[in-house]
Coordinates of C-alpha atoms in Angstrom, one line a residue:
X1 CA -26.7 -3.0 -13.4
X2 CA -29.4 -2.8 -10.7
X3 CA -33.0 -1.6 -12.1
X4 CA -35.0 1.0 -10.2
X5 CA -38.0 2.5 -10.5
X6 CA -38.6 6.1 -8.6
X7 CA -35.2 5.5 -7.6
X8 CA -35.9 2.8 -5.7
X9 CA -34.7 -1.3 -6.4
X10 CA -37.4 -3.3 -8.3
X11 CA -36.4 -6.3 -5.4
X12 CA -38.1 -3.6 -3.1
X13 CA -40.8 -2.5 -5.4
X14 CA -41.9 -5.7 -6.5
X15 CA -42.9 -7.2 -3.5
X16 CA -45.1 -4.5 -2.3
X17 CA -46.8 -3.7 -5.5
X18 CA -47.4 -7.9 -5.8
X19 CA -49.0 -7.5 -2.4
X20 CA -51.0 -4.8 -3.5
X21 CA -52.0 -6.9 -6.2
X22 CA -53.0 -9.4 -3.8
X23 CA -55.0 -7.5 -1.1
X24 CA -56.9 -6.3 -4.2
X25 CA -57.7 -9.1 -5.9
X26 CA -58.8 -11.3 -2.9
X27 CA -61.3 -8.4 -1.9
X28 CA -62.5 -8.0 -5.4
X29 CA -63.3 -12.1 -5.3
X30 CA -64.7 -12.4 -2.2
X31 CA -61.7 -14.7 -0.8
X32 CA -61.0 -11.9 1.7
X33 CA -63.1 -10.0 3.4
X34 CA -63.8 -6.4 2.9
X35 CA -64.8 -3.7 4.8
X36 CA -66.3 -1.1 2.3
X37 CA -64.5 1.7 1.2
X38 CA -62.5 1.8 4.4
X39 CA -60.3 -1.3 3.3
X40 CA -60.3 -0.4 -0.6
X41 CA -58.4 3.0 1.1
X42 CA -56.3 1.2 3.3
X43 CA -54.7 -1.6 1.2
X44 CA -52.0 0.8 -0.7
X45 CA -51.1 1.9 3.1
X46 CA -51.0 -2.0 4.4
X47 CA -48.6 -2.8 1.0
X48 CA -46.5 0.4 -0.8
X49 CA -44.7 1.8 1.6
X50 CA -42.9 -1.8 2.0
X51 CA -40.8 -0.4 -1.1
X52 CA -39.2 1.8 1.4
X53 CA -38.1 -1.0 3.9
X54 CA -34.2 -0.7 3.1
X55 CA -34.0 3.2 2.9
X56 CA -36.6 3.8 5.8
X57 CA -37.6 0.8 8.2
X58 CA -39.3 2.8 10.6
X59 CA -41.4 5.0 8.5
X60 CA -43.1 1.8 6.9
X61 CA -43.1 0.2 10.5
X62 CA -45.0 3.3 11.4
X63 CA -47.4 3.4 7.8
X64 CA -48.3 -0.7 8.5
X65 CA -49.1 0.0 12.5
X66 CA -51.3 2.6 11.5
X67 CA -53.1 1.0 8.7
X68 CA -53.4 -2.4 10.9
X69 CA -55.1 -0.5 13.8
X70 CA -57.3 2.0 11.3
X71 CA -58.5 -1.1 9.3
X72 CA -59.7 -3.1 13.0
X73 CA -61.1 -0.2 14.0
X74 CA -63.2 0.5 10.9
X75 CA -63.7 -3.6 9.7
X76 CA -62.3 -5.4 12.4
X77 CA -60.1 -8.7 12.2
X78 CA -58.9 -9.1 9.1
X79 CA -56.3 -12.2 9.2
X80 CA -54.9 -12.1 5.7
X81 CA -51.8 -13.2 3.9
X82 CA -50.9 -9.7 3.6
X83 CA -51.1 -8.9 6.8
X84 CA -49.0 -12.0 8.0
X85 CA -46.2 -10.7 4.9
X86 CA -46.3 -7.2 6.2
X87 CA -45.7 -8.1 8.9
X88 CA -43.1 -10.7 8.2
X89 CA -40.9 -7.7 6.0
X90 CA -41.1 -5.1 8.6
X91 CA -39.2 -6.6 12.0
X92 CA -36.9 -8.2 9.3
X93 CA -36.1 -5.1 7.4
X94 CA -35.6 -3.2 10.9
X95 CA -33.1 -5.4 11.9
X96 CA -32.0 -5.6 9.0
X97 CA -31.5 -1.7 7.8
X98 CA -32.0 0.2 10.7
X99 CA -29.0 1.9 12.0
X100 CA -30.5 3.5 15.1
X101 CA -31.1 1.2 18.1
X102 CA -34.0 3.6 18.9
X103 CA -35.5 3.7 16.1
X104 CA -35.4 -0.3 15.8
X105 CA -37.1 0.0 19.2
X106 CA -39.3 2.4 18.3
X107 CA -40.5 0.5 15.3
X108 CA -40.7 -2.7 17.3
X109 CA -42.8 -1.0 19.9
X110 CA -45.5 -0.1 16.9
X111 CA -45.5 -3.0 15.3
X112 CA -46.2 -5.1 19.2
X113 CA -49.1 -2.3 19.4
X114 CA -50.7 -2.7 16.6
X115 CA -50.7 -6.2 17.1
X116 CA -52.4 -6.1 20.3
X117 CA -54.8 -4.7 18.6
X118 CA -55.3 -7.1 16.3
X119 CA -55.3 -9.4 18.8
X120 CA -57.8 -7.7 21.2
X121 CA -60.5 -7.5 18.2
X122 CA -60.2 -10.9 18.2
X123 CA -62.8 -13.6 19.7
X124 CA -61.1 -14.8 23.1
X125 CA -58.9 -17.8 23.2
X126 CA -61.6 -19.0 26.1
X127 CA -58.6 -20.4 28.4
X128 CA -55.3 -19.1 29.4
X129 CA -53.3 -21.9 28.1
X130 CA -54.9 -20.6 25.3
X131 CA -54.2 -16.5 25.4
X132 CA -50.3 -17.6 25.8
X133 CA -50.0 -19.9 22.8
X134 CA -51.6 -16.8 21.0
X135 CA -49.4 -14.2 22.3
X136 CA -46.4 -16.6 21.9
X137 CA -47.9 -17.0 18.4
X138 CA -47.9 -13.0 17.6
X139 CA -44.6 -12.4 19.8
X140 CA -42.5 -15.6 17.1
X141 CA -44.4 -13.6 14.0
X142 CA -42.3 -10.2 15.0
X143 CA -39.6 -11.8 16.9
X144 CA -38.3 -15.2 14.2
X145 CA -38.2 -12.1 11.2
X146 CA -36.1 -9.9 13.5
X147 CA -33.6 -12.3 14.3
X148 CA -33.2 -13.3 11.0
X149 CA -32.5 -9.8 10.0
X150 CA -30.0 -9.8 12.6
X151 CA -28.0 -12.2 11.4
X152 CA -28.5 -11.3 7.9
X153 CA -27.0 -7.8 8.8
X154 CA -24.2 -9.0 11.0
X155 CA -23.1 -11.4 8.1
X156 CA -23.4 -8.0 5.5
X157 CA -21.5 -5.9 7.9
X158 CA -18.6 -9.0 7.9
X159 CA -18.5 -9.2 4.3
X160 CA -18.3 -5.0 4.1
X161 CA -15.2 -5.0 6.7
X162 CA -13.6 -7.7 5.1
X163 CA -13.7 -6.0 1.5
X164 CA -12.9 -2.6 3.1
X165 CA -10.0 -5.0 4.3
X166 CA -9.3 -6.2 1.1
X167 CA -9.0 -3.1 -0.6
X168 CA -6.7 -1.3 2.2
X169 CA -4.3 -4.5 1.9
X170 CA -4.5 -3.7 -1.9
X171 CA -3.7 0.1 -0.9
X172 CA -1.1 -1.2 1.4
X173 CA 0.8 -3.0 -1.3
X174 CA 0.7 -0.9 -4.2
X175 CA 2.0 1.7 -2.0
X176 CA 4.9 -0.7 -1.1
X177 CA 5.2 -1.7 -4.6
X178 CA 5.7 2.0 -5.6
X179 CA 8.4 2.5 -2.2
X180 CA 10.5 -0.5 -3.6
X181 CA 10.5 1.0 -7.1
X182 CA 11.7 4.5 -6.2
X183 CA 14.2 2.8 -3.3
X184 CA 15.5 0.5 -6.3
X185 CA 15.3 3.9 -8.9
X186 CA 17.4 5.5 -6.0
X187 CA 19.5 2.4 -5.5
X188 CA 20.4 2.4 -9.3
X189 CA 20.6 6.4 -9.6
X190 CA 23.1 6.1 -6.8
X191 CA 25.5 3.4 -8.5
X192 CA 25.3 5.6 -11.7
X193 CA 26.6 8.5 -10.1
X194 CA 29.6 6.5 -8.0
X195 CA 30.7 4.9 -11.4
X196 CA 30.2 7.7 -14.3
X197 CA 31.7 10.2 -12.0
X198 CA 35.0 7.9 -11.1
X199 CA 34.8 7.6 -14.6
X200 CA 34.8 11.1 -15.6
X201 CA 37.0 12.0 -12.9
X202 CA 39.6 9.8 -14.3
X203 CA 39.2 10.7 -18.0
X204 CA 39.5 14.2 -16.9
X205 CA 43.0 13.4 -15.6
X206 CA 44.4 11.5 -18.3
X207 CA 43.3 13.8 -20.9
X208 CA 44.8 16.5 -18.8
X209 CA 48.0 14.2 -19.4
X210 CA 48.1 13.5 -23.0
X211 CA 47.7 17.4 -23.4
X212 CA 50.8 18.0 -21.6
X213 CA 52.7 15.2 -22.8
X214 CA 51.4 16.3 -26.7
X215 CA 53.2 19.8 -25.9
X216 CA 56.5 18.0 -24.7
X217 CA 56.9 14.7 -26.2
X218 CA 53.8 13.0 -28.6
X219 CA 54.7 9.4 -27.9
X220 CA 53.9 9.6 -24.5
X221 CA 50.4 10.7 -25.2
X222 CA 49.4 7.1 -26.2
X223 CA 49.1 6.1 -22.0
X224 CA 46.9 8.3 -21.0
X225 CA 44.5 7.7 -24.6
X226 CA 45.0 3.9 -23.9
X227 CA 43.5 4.7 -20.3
X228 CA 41.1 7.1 -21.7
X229 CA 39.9 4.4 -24.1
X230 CA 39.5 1.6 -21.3
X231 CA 37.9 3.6 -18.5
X232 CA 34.9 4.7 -21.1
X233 CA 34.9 1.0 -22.1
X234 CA 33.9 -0.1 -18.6
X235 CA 32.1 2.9 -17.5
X236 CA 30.0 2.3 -20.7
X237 CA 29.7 -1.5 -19.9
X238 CA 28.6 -0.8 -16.6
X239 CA 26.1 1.8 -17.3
X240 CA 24.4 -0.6 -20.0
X241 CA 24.5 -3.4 -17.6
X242 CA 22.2 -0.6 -15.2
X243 CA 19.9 1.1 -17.6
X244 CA 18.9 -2.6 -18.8
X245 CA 17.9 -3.9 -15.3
X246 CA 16.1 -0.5 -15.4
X247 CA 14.3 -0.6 -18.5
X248 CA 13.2 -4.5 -17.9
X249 CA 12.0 -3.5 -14.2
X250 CA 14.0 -6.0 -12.5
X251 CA 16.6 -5.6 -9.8
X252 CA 19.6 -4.2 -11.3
X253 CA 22.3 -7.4 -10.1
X254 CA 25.5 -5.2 -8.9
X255 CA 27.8 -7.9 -7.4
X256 CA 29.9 -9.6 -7.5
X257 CA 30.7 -7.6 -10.5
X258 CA 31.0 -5.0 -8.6
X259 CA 32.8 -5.0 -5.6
X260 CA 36.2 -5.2 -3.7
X261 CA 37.4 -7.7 -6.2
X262 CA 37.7 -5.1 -8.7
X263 CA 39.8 -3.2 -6.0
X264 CA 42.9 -3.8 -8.1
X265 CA 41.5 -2.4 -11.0
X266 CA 40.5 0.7 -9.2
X267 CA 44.1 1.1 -7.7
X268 CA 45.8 0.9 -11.0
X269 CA 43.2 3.6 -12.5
X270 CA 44.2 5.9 -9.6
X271 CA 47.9 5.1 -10.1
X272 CA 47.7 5.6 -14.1
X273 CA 46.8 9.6 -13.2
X274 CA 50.0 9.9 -11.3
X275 CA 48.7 9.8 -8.2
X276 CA 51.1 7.5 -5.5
X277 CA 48.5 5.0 -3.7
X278 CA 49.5 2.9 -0.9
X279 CA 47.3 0.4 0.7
X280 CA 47.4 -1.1 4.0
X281 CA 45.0 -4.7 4.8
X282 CA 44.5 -5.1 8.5
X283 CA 43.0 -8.1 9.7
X284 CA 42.4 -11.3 8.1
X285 CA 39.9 -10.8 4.9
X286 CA 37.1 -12.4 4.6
X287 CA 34.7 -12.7 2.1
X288 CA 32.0 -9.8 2.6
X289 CA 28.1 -10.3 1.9
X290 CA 27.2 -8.4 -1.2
X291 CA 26.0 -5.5 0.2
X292 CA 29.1 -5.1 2.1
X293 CA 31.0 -6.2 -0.4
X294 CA 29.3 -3.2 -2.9
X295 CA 29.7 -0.1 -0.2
X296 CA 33.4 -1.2 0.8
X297 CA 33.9 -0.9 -3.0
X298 CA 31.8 2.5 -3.5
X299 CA 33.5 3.8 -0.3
X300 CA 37.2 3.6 -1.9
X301 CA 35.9 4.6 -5.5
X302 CA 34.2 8.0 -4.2
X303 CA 37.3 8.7 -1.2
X304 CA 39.8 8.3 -4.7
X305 CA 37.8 9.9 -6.5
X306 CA 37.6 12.8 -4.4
X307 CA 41.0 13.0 -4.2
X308 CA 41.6 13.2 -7.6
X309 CA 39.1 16.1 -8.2
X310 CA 39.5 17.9 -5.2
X311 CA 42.7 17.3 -3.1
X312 CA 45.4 18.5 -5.3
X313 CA 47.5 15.6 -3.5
X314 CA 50.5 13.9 -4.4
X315 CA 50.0 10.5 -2.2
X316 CA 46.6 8.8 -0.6
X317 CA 46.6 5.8 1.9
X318 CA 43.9 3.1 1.7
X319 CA 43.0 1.1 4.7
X320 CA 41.0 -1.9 4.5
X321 CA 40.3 -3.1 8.2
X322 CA 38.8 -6.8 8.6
X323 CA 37.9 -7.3 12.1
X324 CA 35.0 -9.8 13.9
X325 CA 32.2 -7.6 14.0
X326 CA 32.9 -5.3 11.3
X327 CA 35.0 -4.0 8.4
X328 CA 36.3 -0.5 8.1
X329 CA 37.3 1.9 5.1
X330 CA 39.6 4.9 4.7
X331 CA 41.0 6.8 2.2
X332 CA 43.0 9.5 3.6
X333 CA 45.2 12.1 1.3
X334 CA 47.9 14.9 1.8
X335 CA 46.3 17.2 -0.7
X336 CA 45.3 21.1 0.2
X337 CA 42.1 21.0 -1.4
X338 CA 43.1 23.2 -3.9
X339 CA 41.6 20.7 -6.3
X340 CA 39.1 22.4 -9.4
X341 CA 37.4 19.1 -10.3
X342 CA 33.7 20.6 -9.3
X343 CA 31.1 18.4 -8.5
X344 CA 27.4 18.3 -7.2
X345 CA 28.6 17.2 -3.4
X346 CA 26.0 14.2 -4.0
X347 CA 28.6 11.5 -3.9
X348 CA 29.9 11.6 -0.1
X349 CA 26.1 12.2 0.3
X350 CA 25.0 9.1 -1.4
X351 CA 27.7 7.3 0.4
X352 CA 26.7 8.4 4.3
X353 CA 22.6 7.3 2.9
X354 CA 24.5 3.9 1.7
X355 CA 26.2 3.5 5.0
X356 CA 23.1 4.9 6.8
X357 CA 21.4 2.1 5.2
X358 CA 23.5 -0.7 6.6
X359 CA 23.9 0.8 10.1
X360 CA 27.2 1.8 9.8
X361 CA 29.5 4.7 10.8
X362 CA 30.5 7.2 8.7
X363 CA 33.3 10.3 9.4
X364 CA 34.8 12.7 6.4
X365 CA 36.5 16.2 7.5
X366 CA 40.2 17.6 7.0
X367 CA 42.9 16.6 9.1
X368 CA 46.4 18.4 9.9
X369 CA 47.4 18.0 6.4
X370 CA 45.0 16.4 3.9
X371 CA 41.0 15.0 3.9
X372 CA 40.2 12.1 4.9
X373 CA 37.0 9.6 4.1
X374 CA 36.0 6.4 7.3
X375 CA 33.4 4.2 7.6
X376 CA 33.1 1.0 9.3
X377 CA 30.1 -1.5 8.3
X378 CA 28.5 -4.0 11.0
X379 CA 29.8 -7.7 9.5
X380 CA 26.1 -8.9 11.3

């Protein structure tokens, strides 16, 4: 933790009060010389207001002018280390602190004055080779600390943008970080829904059956439990396989366990709740990247599924479509749509966002006599 004293750093406070000290003492001991009570007065104006450099460069510029030109006036020369440390600290700190151009001219303009001054009370140099080395002598005191604090400031400035920098890339990827949680939070919500509610859709059914077969004949409820029994089995396999990925925080891994391979599967489910399915391959197949592979599958499962709840049909037609650019889905029924299976209307949602996602095209509406459910995903 950085010390202060009057609110101000001891770095800042240290120095001037040690020059203080300084000025002081060498008057006191004769090693510099005095000018009465005049310099006694003026040495806390040549040396504290240097504790001020960082927070006001110009005021001190200002305060050490004025004391330099009061003291020649009143004493005369007075060559001293103080004065060559004041005025060694004030061109640096302008350069270095100083925001204002103007005011860095300003306070370069006093500090040349005063100077002059200085120089003027001076005995002549007696030869003009000699006046330039002076003035060249005066001009390097103001001029070699004002560069320095130049470069000083321009290597601060480059260390500030580059940790501003640092901590907007920080910014930057925490804010992706959070994006790819809630897209993959999404992403898993999403396959939760397509699987519990084909799941539930085909429970529904088959205990619909075993009701109806308990009222006419009891040995032909054990189907529809068998089927009952197998489609919670998965359903509940697949769901722990999901909430696992999503309790560890990795990427929940979907294929190839889930995808067109399990088409048959799928089929047979829609079959078992008396449904007639026929499906139609166009094109030669070919195996589909795992994306692809996952919507094709989630296509069919919501378009049957839909059916089931909602179409009140007696026959759907799936489609598979393998072409060289793409692949294309359908699921079309003859149902009414007098169907009461309910539902949230989030799953042919979820399924134009996963086709959205993938740049593909997506159509659902009636037709003459049924519903039907297209999409055809880019192959590249």
């Amino acid at each position: 933790m950085r010390r202060t004293i009057f609110g101000l750093p001891l770095s800042d406070v240290a120095p001037a009060v040690g020059l203080l000290a300084v000025k002081l003492g060498g008057m006191a001991t004769g090693v510099q010389p005095g000018g009465g009570a005049a310099s006694w007065l003026l040495a806390p104006l040549w040396t504290l207001p240097l504790a001020w450099r960082r927070r006001n460069p110009l005021a001190v510029a200002a305060a050490v002018a004025t004391a330099d030109v009061i003291e020649v006036a009143l004493v005369g020369s007075h060559d001293s280390i103080v004065f060559l440390a004041a005025f060694l600290l004030v061109p640096y700190s302008l350069a270095a602190h100083e925001r204002s151009a103007a005011r860095i001219a300003a306070g370069l303009a006093a500090l040349v004055c005063a100077g002059g001054v200085s120089q003027a009370a001076q005995s002549s140099p007696g030869s003009a080779r000699g006046w330039l080395s002076t003035v060249a002598g005066d001009l390097a005191l103001i001029v070699v600390p004002f560069l320095v604090g130049l470069a000083l400031r321009q290597q601060r400035l480059r260390a500030d943008a580059l940790e501003q920098l640092a901590v907007q890339l920080e910014r930057e990827r925490e804010e992706r970080a959070r994006t790819a949680v809630a897209e993959e939070r999404t992403r898993i919500a999403r396959e939760l829904h397509d699987e519990i509610a084909h799941a539930m859709s085909v429970i529904a059914v088959q205990a619909d059956a075993a009701e109806g077969a308990l009222a006419r004949d009891p040995a032909l409820v054990e189907r529809p439990l068998l089927a009952i029994r197998e489609t919670a089995r998965g359903a509940l396999a697949d769901m722990r396989r999901v909430l696992g990925a999503l309790r560890t925080g990795e990427q929940a891994q979907l294929a190839p366990d889930f995808g067109l391979a399990r088409l048959g599967s799928l089929l047979e489910q829609t079959r078992a709740t008396g449904l007639e399915v026929d499906v139609r391959i166009e094109g030669e197949p070919v195996p589909l990247p795992p994306s692809l592979d996952l919507a094709a599958y989630r296509v069919l499962q919501e378009g049957l599924t839909n059916v089931r709840k909602h179409a009140a049909a007696g026959r759907v037609e799936v489609v598979l479509r393998y072409g060289r650019d793409a692949v294309g889905v359908e699921v079309s029924d003859d149902g009414d749509g007098a169907g009461t299976g309910g539902g949230s209307g989030r799953g042919l949602a979820g399924i134009r966002e996963r086709v959205a996602l993938l740049g593909g095209e997506f159509v659902a509406g009636p037709r003459p006599q049924g519903f039907a459910l297209r999409v055809t995903l880019p192959l590249a």
